[in-house]
CSV table of N, CA, C and O in Angstrom, one decimal:
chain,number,residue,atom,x,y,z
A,1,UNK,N,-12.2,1.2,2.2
A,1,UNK,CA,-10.8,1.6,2.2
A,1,UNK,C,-10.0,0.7,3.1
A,1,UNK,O,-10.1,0.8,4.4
A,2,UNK,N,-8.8,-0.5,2.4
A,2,UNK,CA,-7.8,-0.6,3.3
A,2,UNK,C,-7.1,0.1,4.6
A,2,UNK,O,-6.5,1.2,4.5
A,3,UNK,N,-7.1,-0.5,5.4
A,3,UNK,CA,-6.2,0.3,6.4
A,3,UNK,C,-5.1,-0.6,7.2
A,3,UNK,O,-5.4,-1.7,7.7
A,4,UNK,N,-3.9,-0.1,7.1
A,4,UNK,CA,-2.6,-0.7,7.8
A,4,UNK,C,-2.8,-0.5,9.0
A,4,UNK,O,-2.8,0.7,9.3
A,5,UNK,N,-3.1,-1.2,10.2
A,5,UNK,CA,-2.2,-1.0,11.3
A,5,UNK,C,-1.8,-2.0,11.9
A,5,UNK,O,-2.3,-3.1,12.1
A,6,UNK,N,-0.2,-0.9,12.3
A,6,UNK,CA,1.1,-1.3,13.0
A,6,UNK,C,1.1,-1.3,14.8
A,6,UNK,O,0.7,-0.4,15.5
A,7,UNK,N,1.6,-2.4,15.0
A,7,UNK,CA,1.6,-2.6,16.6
A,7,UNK,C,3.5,-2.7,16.8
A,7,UNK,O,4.4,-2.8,16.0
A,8,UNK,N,3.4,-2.7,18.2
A,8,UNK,CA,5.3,-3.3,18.8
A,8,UNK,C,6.2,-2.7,18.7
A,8,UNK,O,7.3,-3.1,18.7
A,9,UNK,N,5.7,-1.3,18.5
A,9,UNK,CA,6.8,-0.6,19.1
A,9,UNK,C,7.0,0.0,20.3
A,9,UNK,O,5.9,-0.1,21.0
A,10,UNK,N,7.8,0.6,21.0
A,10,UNK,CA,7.9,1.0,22.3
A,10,UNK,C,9.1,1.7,22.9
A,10,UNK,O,9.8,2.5,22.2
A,11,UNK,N,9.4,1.3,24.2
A,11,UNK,CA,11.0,2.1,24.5
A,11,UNK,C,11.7,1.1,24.6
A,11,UNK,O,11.3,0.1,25.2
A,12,UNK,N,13.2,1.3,24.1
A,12,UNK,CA,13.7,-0.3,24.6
A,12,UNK,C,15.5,0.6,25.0
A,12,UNK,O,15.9,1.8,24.9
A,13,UNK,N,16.0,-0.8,25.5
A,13,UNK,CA,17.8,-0.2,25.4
A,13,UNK,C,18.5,-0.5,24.8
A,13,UNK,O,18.4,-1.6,24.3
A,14,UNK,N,19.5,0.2,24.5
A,14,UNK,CA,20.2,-0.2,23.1
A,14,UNK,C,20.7,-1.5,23.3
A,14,UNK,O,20.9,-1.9,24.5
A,15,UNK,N,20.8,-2.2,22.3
A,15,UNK,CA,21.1,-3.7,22.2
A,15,UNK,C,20.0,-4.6,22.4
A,15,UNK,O,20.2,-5.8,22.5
A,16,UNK,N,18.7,-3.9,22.4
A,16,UNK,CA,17.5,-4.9,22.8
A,16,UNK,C,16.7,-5.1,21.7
A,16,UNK,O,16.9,-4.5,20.7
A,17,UNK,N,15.6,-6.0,21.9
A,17,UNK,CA,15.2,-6.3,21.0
A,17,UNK,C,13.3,-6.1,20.5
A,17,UNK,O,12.5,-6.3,21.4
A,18,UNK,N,12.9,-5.7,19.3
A,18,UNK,CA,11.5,-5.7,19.2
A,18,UNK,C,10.4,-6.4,18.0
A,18,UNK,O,11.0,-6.8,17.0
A,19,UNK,N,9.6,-6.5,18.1
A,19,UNK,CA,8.8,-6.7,16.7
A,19,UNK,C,7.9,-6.3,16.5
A,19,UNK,O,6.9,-6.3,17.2
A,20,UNK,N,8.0,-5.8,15.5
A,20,UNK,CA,6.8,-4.9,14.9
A,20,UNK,C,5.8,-5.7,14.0
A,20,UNK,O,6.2,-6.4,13.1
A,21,UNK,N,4.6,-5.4,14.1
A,21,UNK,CA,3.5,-6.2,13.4
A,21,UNK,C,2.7,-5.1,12.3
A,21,UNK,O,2.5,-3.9,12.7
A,22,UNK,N,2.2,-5.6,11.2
A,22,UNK,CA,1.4,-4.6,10.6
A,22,UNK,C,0.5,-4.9,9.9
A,22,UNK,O,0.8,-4.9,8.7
A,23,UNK,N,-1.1,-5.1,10.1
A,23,UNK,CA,-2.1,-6.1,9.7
A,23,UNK,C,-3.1,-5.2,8.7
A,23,UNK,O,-3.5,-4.2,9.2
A,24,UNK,N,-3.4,-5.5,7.6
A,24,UNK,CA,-4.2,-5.2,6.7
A,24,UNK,C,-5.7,-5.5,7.7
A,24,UNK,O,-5.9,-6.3,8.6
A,25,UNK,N,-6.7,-4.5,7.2
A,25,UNK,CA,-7.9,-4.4,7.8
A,25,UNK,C,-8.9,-5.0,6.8
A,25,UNK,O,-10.1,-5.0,7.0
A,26,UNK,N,-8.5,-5.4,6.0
A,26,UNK,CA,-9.1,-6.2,4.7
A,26,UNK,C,-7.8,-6.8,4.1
A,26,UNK,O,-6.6,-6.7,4.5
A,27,UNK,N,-8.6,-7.8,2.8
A,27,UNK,CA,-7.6,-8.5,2.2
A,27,UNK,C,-7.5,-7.6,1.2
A,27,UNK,O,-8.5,-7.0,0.8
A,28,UNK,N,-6.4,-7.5,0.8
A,28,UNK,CA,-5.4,-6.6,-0.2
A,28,UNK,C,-5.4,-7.7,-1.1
A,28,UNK,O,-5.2,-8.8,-0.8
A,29,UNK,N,-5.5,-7.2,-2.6
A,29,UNK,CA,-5.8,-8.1,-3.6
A,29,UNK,C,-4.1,-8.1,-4.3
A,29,UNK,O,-3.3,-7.1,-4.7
A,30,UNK,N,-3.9,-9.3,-4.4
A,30,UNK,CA,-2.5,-9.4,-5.4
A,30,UNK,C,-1.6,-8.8,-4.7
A,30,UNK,O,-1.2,-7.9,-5.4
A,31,UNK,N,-0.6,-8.7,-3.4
A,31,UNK,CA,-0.1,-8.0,-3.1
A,31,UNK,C,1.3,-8.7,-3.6
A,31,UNK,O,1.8,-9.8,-3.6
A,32,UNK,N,1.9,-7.1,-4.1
A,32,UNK,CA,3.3,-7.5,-5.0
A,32,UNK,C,4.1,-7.0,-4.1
A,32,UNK,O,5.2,-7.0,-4.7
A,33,UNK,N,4.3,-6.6,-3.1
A,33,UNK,CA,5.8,-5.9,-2.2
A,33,UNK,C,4.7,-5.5,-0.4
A,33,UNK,O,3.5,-5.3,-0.3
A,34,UNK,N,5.5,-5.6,0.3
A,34,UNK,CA,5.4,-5.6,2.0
A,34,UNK,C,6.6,-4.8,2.2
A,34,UNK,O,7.5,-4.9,1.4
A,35,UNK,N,6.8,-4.0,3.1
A,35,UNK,CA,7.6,-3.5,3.8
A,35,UNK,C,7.3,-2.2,5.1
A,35,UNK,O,6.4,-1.9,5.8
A,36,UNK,N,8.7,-1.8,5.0
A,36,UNK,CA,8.8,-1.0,6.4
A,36,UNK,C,9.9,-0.1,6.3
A,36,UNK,O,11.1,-0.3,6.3
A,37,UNK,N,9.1,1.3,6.2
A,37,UNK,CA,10.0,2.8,6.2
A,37,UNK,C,10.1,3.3,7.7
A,37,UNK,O,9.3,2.8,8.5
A,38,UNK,N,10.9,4.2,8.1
A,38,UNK,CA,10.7,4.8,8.9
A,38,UNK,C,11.2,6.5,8.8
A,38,UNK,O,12.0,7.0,8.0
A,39,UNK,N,10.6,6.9,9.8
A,39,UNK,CA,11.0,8.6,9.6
A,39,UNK,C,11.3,9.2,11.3
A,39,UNK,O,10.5,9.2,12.2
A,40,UNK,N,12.5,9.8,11.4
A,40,UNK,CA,13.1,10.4,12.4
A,40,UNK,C,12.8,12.0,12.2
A,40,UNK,O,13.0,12.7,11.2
A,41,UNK,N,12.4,12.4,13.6
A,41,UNK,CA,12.6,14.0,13.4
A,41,UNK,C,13.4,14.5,12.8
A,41,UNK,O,14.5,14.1,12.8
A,42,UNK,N,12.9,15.5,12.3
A,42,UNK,CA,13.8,16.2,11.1
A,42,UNK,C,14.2,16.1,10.1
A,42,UNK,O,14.8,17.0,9.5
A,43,UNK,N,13.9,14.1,9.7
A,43,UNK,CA,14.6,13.8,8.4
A,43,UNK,C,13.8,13.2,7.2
A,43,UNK,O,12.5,13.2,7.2
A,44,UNK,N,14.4,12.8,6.5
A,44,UNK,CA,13.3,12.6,5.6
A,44,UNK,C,13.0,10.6,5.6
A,44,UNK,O,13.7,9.6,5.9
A,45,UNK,N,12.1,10.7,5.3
A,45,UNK,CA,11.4,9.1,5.2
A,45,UNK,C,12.9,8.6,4.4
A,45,UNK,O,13.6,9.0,3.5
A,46,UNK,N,13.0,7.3,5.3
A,46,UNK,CA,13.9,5.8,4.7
A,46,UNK,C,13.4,4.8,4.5
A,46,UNK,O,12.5,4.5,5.2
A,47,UNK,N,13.7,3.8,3.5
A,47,UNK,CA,13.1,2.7,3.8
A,47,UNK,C,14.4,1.7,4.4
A,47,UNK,O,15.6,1.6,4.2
A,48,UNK,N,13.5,1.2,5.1
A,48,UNK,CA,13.7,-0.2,6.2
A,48,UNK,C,14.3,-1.8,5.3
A,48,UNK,O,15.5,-2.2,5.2
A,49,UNK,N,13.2,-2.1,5.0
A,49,UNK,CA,12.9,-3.0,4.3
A,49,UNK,C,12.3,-3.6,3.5
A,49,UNK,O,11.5,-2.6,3.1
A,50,UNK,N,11.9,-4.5,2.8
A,50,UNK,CA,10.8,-5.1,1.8
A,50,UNK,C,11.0,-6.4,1.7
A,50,UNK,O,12.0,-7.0,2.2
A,51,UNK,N,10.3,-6.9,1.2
A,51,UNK,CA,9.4,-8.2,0.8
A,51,UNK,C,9.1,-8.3,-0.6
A,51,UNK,O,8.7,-7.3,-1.1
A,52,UNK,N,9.3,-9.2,-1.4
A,52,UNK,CA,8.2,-9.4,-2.2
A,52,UNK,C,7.4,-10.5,-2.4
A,52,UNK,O,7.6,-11.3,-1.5
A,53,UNK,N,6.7,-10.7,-3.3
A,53,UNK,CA,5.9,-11.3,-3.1
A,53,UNK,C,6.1,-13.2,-3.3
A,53,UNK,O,5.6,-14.2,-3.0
A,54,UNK,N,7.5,-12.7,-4.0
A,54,UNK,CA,8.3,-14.2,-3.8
A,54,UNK,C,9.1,-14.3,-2.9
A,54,UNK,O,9.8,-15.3,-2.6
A,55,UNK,N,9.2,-12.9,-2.3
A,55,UNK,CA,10.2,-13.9,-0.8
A,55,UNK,C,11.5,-12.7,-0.6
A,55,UNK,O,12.1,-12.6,0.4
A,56,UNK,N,11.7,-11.8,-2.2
A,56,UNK,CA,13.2,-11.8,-1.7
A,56,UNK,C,13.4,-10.8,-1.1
A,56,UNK,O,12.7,-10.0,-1.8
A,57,UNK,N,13.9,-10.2,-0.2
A,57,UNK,CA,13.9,-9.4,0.7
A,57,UNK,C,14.7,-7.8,0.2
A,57,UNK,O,14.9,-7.9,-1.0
A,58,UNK,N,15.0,-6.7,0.6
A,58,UNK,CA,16.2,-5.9,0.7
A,58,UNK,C,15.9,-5.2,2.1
A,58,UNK,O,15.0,-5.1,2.9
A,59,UNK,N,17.4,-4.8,2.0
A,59,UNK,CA,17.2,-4.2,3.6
A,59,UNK,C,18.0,-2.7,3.5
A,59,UNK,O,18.5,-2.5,2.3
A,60,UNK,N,18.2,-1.9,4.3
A,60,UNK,CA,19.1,-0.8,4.2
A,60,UNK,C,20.2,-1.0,4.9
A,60,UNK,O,20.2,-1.6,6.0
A,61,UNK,N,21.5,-0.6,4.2
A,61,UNK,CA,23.0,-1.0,4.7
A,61,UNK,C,22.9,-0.9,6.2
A,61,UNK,O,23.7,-1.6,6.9
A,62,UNK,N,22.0,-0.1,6.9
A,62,UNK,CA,22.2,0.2,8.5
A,62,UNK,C,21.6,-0.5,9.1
A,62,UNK,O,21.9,-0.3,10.3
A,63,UNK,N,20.6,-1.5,8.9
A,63,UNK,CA,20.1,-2.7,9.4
A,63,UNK,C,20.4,-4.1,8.9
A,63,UNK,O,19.8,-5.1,9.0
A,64,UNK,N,21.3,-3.8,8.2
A,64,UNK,CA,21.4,-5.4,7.4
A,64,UNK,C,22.0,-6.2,8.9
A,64,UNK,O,22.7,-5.7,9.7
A,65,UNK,N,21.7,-7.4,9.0
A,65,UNK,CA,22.6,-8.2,10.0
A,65,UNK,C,21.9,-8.0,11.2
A,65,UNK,O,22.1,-8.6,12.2
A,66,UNK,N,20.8,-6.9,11.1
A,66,UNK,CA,20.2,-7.0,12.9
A,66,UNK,C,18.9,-6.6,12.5
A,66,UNK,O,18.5,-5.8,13.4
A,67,UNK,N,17.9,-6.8,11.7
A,67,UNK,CA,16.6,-6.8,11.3
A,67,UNK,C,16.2,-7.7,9.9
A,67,UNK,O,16.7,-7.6,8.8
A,68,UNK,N,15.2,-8.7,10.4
A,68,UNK,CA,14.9,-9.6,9.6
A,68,UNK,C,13.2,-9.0,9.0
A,68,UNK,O,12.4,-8.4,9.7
A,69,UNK,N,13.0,-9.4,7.9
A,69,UNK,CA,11.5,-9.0,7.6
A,69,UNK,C,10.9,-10.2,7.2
A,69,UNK,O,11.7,-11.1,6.9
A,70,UNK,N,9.8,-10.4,7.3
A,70,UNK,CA,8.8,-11.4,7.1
A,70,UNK,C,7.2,-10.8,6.6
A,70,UNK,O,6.8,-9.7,6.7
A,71,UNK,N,6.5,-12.1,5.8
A,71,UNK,CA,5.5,-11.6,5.7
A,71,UNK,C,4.6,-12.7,5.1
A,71,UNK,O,4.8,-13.8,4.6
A,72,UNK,N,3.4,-12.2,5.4
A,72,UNK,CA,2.1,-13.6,5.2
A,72,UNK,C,1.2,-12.8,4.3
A,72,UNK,O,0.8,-11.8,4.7
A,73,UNK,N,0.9,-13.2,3.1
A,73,UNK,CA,0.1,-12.9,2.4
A,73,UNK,C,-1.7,-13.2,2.4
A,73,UNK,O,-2.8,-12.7,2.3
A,74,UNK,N,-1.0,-14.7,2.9
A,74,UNK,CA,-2.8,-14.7,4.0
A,74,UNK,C,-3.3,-14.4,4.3
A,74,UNK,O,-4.5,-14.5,4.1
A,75,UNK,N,-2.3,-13.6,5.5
A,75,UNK,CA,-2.8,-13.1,6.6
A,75,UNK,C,-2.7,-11.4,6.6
A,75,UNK,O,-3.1,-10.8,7.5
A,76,UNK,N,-2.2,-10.8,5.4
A,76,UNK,CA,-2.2,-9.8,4.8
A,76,UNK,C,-1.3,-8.6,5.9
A,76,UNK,O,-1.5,-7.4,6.2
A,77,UNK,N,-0.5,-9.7,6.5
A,77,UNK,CA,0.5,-8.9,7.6
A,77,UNK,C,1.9,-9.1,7.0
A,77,UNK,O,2.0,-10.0,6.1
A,78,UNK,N,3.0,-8.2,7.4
A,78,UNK,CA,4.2,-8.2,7.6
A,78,UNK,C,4.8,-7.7,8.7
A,78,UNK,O,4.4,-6.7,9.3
A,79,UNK,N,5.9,-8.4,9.1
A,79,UNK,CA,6.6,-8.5,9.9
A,79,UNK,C,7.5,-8.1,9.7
A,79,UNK,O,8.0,-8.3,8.6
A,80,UNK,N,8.7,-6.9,11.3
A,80,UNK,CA,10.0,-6.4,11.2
A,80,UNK,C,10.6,-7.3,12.2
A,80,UNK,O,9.6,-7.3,12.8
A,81,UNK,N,11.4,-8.0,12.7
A,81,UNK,CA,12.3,-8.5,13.7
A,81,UNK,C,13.6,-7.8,13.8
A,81,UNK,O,14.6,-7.9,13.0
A,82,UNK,N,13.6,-6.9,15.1
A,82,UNK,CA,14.8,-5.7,15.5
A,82,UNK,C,15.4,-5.9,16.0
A,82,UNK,O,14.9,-5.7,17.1
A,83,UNK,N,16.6,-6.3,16.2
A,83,UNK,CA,17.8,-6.7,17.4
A,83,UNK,C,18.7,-6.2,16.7
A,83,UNK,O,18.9,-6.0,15.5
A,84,UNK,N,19.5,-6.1,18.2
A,84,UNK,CA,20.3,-5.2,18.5
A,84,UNK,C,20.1,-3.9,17.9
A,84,UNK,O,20.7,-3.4,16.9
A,85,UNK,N,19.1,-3.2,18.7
A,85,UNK,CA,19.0,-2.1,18.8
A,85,UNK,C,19.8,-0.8,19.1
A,85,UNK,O,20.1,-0.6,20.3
A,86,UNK,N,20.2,0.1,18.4
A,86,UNK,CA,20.7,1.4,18.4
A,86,UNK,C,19.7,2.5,18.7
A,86,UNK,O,18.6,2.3,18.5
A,87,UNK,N,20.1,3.5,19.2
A,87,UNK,CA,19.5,4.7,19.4
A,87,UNK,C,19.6,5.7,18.0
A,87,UNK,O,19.2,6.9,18.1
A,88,UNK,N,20.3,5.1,16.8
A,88,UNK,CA,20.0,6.0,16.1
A,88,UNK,C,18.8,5.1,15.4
A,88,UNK,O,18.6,5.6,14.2
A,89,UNK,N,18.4,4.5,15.5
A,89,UNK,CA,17.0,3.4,15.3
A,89,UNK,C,15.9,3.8,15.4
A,89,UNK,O,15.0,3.2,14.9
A,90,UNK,N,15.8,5.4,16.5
A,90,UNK,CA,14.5,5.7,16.8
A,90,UNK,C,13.7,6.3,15.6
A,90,UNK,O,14.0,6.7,14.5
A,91,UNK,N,12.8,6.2,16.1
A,91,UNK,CA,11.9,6.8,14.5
A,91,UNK,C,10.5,6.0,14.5
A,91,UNK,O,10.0,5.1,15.2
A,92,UNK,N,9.9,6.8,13.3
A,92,UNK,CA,8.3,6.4,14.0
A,92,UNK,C,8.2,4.8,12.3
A,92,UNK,O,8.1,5.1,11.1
A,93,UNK,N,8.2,3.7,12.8
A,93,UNK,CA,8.0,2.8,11.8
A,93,UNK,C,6.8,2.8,10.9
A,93,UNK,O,5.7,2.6,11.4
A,94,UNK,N,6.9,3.1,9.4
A,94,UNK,CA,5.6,3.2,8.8
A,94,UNK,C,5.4,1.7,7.7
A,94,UNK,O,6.2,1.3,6.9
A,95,UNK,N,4.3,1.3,8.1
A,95,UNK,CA,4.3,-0.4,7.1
A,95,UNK,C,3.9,0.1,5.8
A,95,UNK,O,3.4,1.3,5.8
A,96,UNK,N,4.1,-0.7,4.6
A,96,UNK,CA,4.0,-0.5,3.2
A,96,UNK,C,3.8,-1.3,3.1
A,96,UNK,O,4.4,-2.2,3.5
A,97,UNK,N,2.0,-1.3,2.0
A,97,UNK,CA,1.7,-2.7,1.2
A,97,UNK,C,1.5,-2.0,0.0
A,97,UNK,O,1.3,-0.8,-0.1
A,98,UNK,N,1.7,-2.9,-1.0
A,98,UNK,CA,1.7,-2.6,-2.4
A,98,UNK,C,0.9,-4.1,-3.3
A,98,UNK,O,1.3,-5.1,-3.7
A,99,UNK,N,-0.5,-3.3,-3.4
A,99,UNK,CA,-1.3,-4.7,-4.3
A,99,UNK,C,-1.5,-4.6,-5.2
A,99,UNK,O,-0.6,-4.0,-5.8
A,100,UNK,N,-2.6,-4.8,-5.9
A,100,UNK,CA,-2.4,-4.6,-7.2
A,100,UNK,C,-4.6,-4.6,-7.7
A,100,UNK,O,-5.5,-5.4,-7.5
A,101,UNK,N,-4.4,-2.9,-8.4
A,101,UNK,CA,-6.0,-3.3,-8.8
A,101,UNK,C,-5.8,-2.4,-10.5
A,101,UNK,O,-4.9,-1.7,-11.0
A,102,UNK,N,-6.8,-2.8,-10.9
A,102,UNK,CA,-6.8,-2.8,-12.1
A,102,UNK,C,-5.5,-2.5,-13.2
A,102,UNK,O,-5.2,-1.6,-14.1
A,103,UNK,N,-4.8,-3.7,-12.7
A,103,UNK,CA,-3.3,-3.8,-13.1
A,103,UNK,C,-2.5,-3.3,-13.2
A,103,UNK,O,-1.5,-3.5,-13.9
A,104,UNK,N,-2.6,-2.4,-12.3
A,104,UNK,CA,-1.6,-1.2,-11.4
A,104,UNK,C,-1.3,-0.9,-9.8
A,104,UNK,O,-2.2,-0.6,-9.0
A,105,UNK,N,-0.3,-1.1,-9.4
A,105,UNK,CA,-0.1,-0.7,-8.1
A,105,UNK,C,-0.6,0.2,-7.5
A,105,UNK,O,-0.7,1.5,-7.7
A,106,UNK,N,-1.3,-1.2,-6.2
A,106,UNK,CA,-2.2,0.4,-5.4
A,106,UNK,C,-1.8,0.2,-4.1
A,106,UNK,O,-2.2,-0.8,-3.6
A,107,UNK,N,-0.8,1.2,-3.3
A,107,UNK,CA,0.0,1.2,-2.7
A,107,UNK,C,-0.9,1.9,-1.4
A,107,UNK,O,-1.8,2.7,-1.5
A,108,UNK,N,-0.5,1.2,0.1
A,108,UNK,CA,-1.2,1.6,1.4
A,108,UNK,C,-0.2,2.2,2.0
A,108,UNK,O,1.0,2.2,1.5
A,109,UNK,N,-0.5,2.6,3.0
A,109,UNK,CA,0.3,3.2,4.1
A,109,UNK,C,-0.3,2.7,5.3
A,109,UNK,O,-1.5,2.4,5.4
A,110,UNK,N,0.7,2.6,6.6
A,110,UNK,CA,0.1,2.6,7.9
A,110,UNK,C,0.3,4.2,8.7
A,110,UNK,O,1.0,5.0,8.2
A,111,UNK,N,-0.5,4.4,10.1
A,111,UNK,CA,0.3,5.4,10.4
A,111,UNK,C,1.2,5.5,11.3
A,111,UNK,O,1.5,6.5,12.0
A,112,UNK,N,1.6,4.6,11.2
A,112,UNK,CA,3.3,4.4,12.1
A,112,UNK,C,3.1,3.9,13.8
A,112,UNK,O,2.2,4.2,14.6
A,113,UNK,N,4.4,2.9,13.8
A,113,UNK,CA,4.8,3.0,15.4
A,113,UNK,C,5.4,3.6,15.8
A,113,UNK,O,6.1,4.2,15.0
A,114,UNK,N,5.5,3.8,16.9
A,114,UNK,CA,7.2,4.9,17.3
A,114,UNK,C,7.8,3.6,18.0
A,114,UNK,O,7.3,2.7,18.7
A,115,UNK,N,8.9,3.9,17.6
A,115,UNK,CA,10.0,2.9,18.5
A,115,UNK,C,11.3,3.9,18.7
A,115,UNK,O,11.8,4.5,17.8
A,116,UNK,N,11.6,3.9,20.4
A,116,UNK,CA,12.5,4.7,20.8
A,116,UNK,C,13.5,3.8,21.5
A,116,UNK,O,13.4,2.6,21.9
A,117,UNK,N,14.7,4.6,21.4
A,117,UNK,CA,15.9,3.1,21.8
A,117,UNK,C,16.4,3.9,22.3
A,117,UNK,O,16.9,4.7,21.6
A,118,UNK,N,16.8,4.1,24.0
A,118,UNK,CA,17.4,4.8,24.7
A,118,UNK,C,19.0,4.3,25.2
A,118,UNK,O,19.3,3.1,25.4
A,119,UNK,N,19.8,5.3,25.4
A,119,UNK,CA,21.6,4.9,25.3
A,119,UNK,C,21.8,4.5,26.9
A,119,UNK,O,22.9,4.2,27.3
């Protein structure tokens, strides 16, 4: 069984900056999409960002302009780049891979960073 895990998160102050890493424990075969949800007490899971497998990115309107995503298929990691940090930012970061086995998506989970952004 694949397993996600995510590193780099932590406490920071608003306007600061972090990166989050999230490394496949095996290679994930065919991976079609990378990304990064997160979930705040009390609310319901968002997504962050994505990847695909050709590159093109989305982001959510509330990070566009101050989080970049990246990702290596090689190395069966993806990458969040967070600046300018807000405190409504906090939340526990969960990575998303999505590969592909018997010609259907078979989608991982990590179990999250917490990243806290204090005012």
């Amino acid at each position: 069984q694949v397993q996600l895990v995510e590193s780099g998160g932590g406490l920071v102050q608003a306007g600061g900056s972090l990166r989050l890493s999230c490394a496949a424990s095996r290679s994930i075969f065919s991976i079609a999409l990378m990304g990064w949800y997160r979930q705040a007490p009390g609310k319901q899971r968002e997504l962050v960002a994505t990847i695909t497998s050709g590159g093109i990115t989305n982001y959510a309107d509330s990070v566009k302009g101050r989080f970049t995503i990246s990702g290596d298929k090689g190395k069966n990691t993806v990458y969040l780049q967070m600046n300018s940090l807000k405190p409504e930012d906090t939340a526990l970061y969960l990575c998303y891979v999505v590969g592909t086995r018997n010609f259907r998506p078979d989608p991982y989970w990590g179990q999250g960073t917490q990243v806290t952004v204090s005012s």
